[in-house]
Short mmCIF file of C-alpha atoms in Angstrom, two decimals:
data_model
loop_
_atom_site.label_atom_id
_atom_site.label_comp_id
_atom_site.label_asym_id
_atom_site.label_seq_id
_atom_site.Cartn_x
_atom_site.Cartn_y
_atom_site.Cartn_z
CA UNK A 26 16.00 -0.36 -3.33
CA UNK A 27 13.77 -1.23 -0.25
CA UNK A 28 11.09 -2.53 -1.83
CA UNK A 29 14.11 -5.00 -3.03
CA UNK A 30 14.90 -6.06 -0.03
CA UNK A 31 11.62 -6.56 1.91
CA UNK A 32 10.19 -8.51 -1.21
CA UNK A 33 12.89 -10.38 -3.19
CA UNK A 34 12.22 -8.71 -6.64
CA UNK A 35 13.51 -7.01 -9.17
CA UNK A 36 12.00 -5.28 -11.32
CA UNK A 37 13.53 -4.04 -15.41
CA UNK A 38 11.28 -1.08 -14.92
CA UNK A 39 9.56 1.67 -12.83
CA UNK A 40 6.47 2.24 -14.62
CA UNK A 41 4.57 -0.56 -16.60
CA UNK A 42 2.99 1.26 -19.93
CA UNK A 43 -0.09 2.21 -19.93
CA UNK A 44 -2.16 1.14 -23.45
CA UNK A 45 -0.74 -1.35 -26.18
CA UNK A 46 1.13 1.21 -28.00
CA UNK A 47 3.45 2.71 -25.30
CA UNK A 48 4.17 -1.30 -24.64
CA UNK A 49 5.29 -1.42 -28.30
CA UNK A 50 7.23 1.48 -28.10
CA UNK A 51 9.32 0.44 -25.75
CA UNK A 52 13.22 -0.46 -26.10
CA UNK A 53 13.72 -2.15 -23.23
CA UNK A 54 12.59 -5.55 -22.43
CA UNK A 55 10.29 -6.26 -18.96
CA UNK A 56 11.34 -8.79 -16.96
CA UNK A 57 11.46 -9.25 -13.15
CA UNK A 58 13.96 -11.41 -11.10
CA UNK A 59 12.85 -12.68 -7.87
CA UNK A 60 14.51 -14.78 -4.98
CA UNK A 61 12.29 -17.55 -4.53
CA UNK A 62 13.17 -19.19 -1.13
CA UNK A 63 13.87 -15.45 0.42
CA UNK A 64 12.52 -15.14 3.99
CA UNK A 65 9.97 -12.42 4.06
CA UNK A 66 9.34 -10.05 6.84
CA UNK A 67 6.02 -9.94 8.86
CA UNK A 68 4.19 -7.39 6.62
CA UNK A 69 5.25 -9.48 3.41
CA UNK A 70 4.52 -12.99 4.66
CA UNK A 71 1.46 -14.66 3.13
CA UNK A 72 -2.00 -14.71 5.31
CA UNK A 73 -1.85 -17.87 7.83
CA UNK A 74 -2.78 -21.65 6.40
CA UNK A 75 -7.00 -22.02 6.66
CA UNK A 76 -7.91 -24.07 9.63
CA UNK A 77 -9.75 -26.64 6.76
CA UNK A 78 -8.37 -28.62 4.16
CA UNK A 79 -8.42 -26.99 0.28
CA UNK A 80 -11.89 -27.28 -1.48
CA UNK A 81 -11.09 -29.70 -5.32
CA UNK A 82 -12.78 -30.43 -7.85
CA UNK A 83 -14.53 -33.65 -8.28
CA UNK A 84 -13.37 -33.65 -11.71
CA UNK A 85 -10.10 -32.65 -12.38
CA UNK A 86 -8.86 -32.51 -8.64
CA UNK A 87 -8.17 -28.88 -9.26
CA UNK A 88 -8.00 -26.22 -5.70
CA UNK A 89 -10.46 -23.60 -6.02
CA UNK A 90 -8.51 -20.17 -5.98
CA UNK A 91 -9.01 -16.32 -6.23
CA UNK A 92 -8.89 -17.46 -10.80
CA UNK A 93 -11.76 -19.75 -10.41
CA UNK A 94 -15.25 -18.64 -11.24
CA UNK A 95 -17.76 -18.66 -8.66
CA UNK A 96 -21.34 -18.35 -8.49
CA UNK A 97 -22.29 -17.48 -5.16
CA UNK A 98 -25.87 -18.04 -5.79
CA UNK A 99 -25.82 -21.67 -7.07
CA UNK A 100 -22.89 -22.42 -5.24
CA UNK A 101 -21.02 -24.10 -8.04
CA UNK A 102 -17.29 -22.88 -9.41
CA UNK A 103 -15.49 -23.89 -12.50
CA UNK A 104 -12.22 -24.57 -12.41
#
């Protein structure tokens, strides 16, 4: 399909299920192939690199990322 071709995946189904039990109920597996070194088009492409070097932990050394918890008031995240 297009959406194929503009983003390098493949996906085993059209609709994901909605609640736990229509997941169960289903015969076929879900699974997704994707073409990992596939040169995306303009709309596709990932935002630009940041102008500033990635924020780690002191810790762990760990890049703080849209999964990390942050508390804007304190100014602290866990990683």
């Amino acid at each position: 399909t297009a959406s194929e071709e503009m983003t390098g995946t493949r996906l085993s189904f059209h609709c994901w299920p909605s609640s736990r039990l229509e997941a169960t109920r289903s015969v076929a597996p879900f699974g997704a192939l994707y073409t990992p070194l596939k040169k995306l088009p303009p709309q596709c492409a990932p935002t630009q690199a940041l102008p500033y070097d990635p924020i780690r932990c002191s810790s762990c050394h760990a890049i703080l990322n849209p999964y990390c918890q942050v508390d804007f008031r304190s100014k602290l995240w866990n990683c």
